[in-house]
Every structure is written in C-alpha cells, then in structure tokens.
XYZ file of C-alpha atoms in Angstrom:
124
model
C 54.312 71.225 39.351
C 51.991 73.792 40.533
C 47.927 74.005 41.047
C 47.097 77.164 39.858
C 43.691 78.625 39.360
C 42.826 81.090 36.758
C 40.120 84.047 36.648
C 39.850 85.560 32.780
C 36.561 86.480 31.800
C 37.745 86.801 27.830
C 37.484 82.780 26.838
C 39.763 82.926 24.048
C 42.382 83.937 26.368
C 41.524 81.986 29.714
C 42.099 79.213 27.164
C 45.348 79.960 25.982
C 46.935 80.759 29.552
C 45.292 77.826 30.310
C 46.847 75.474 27.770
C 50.422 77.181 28.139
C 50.415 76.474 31.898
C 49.256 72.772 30.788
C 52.507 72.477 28.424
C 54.735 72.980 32.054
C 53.260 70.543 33.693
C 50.779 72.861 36.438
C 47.342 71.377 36.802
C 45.133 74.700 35.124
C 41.431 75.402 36.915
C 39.948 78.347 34.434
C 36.924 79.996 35.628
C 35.279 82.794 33.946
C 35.163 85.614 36.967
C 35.703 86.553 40.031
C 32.806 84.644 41.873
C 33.398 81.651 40.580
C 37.452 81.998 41.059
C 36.481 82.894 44.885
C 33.519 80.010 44.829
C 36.233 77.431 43.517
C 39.181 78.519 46.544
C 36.795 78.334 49.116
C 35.177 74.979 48.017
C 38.966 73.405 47.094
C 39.944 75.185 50.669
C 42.441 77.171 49.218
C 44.260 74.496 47.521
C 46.180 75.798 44.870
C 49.603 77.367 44.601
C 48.913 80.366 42.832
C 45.751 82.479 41.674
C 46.072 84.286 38.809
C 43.510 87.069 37.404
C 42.274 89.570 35.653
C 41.460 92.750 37.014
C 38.777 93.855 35.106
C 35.907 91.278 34.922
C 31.999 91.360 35.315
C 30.289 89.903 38.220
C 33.678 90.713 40.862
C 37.202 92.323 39.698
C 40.369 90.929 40.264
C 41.109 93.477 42.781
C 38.357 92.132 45.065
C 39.199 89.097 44.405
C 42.629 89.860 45.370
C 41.161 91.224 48.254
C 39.428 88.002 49.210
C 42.265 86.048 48.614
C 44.398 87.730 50.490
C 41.577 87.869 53.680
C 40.396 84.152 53.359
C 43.787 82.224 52.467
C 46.932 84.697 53.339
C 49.753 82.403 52.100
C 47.987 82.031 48.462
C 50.597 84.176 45.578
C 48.157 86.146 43.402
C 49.360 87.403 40.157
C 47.194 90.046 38.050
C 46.814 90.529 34.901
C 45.666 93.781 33.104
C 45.194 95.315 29.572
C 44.353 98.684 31.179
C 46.712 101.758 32.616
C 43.985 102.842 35.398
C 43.574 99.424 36.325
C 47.369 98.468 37.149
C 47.672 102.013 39.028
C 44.560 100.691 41.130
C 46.299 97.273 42.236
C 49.456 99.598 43.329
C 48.252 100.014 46.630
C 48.373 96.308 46.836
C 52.076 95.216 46.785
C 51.862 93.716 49.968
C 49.375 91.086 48.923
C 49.930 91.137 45.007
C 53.179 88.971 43.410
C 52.888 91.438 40.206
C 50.764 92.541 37.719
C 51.132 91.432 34.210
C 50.472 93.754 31.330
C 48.233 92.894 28.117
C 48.721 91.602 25.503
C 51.733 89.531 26.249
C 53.433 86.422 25.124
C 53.196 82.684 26.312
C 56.533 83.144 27.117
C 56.005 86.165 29.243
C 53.153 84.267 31.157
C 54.757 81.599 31.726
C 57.980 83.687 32.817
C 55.400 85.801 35.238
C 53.998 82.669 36.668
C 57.265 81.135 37.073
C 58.287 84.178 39.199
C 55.406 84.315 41.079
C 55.157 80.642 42.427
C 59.130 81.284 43.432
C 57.774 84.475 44.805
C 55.528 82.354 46.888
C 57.634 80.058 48.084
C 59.576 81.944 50.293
C-alpha cells in the first residue's frame, strides 16, 4: 500500500484520517502543520506516495506547502483538504500541481475514496 504523509493542524481529525488510512493498509505520517509536513519530506527525501493537507493551518498553509511540494519533489500527488469556500477558490489556480481538493466535513468513506483517486491519479 501507499506511504502517505498527512498535514491537519485540528488533532481530532489528523487522527481519524490517520487511523482510516491505517484500516487500508497505507503506512500514515501525521504532522500537525505545514513546517513540519515540509521538515518531514525533505528529511524522508520525498519518500512518500502522496501528501495530503489542509489548507488552512498556522505556522505554513497547505497552499505553500503545496507550493513546496510541488518545487522540491515534482512527481509527489498532493491532495487538499478544506472546510472553507475562499480557501478551495485559492488552490484553483493550482490544478496543475494539485490531485483535488476535498471539502469538510466529509466521511471516512469519502477520504478514503479521495485518497484512493489521488494515488491512481499519481500513478500515471
């Protein structure tokens, strides 16, 4: 399965995308922000098949984390996630380097569907 790394600043929920990626087998890295998402690829080298984030988190955003990503390790799929309107209209300019962006709240099921698409996404 897949290596995916996750950046969710709300704990409750880090946790349970966390433990729902767990149930399908990936291998789940949480961290709580951007920086430490960012710190963790560039330590692990890029090594994981998919980052998935928030947008809106203290310290740095998903979107320049995204950003980052995208710069620093080009064939990584990035997924966001977002609870707010303005935040998913500013990650449109980003289709190019951005799988999707997943609206909150949402299921297990729907993660777990949006991941799914995302690491296909990636493979191509």
């Amino acid at each position: 399965m897949a290596r995916i790394l996750i950046a969710e600043d709300e704990e409750p929920l880090r946790g349970l995308v966390a433990r729902a990626l767990n149930e399908d087998g990936h291998e789940v890295v949480a961290t709580a922000d951007g920086a430490a998402a960012l710190d963790t690829l560039q330590r692990e080298a890029g090594r994981f098949d998919l980052l998935l984030a928030d947008i809106k988190m203290p310290v740095m955003d998903g979107l320049a984390l995204a950003l980052a990503t995208a710069r620093d390790f080009p064939r990584l799929p990035i997924l966001l996630m977002t609870g707010f309107a303005d935040q998913r209209e500013r990650a449109s300019g980003l289709e190019a380097l951005v799988s999707d962006v997943i609206s909150k709240p949402f299921s297990v099921a729907e993660i777990k569907f949006a991941v799914a698409a995302a690491l296909a996404k990636g493979k191509k």
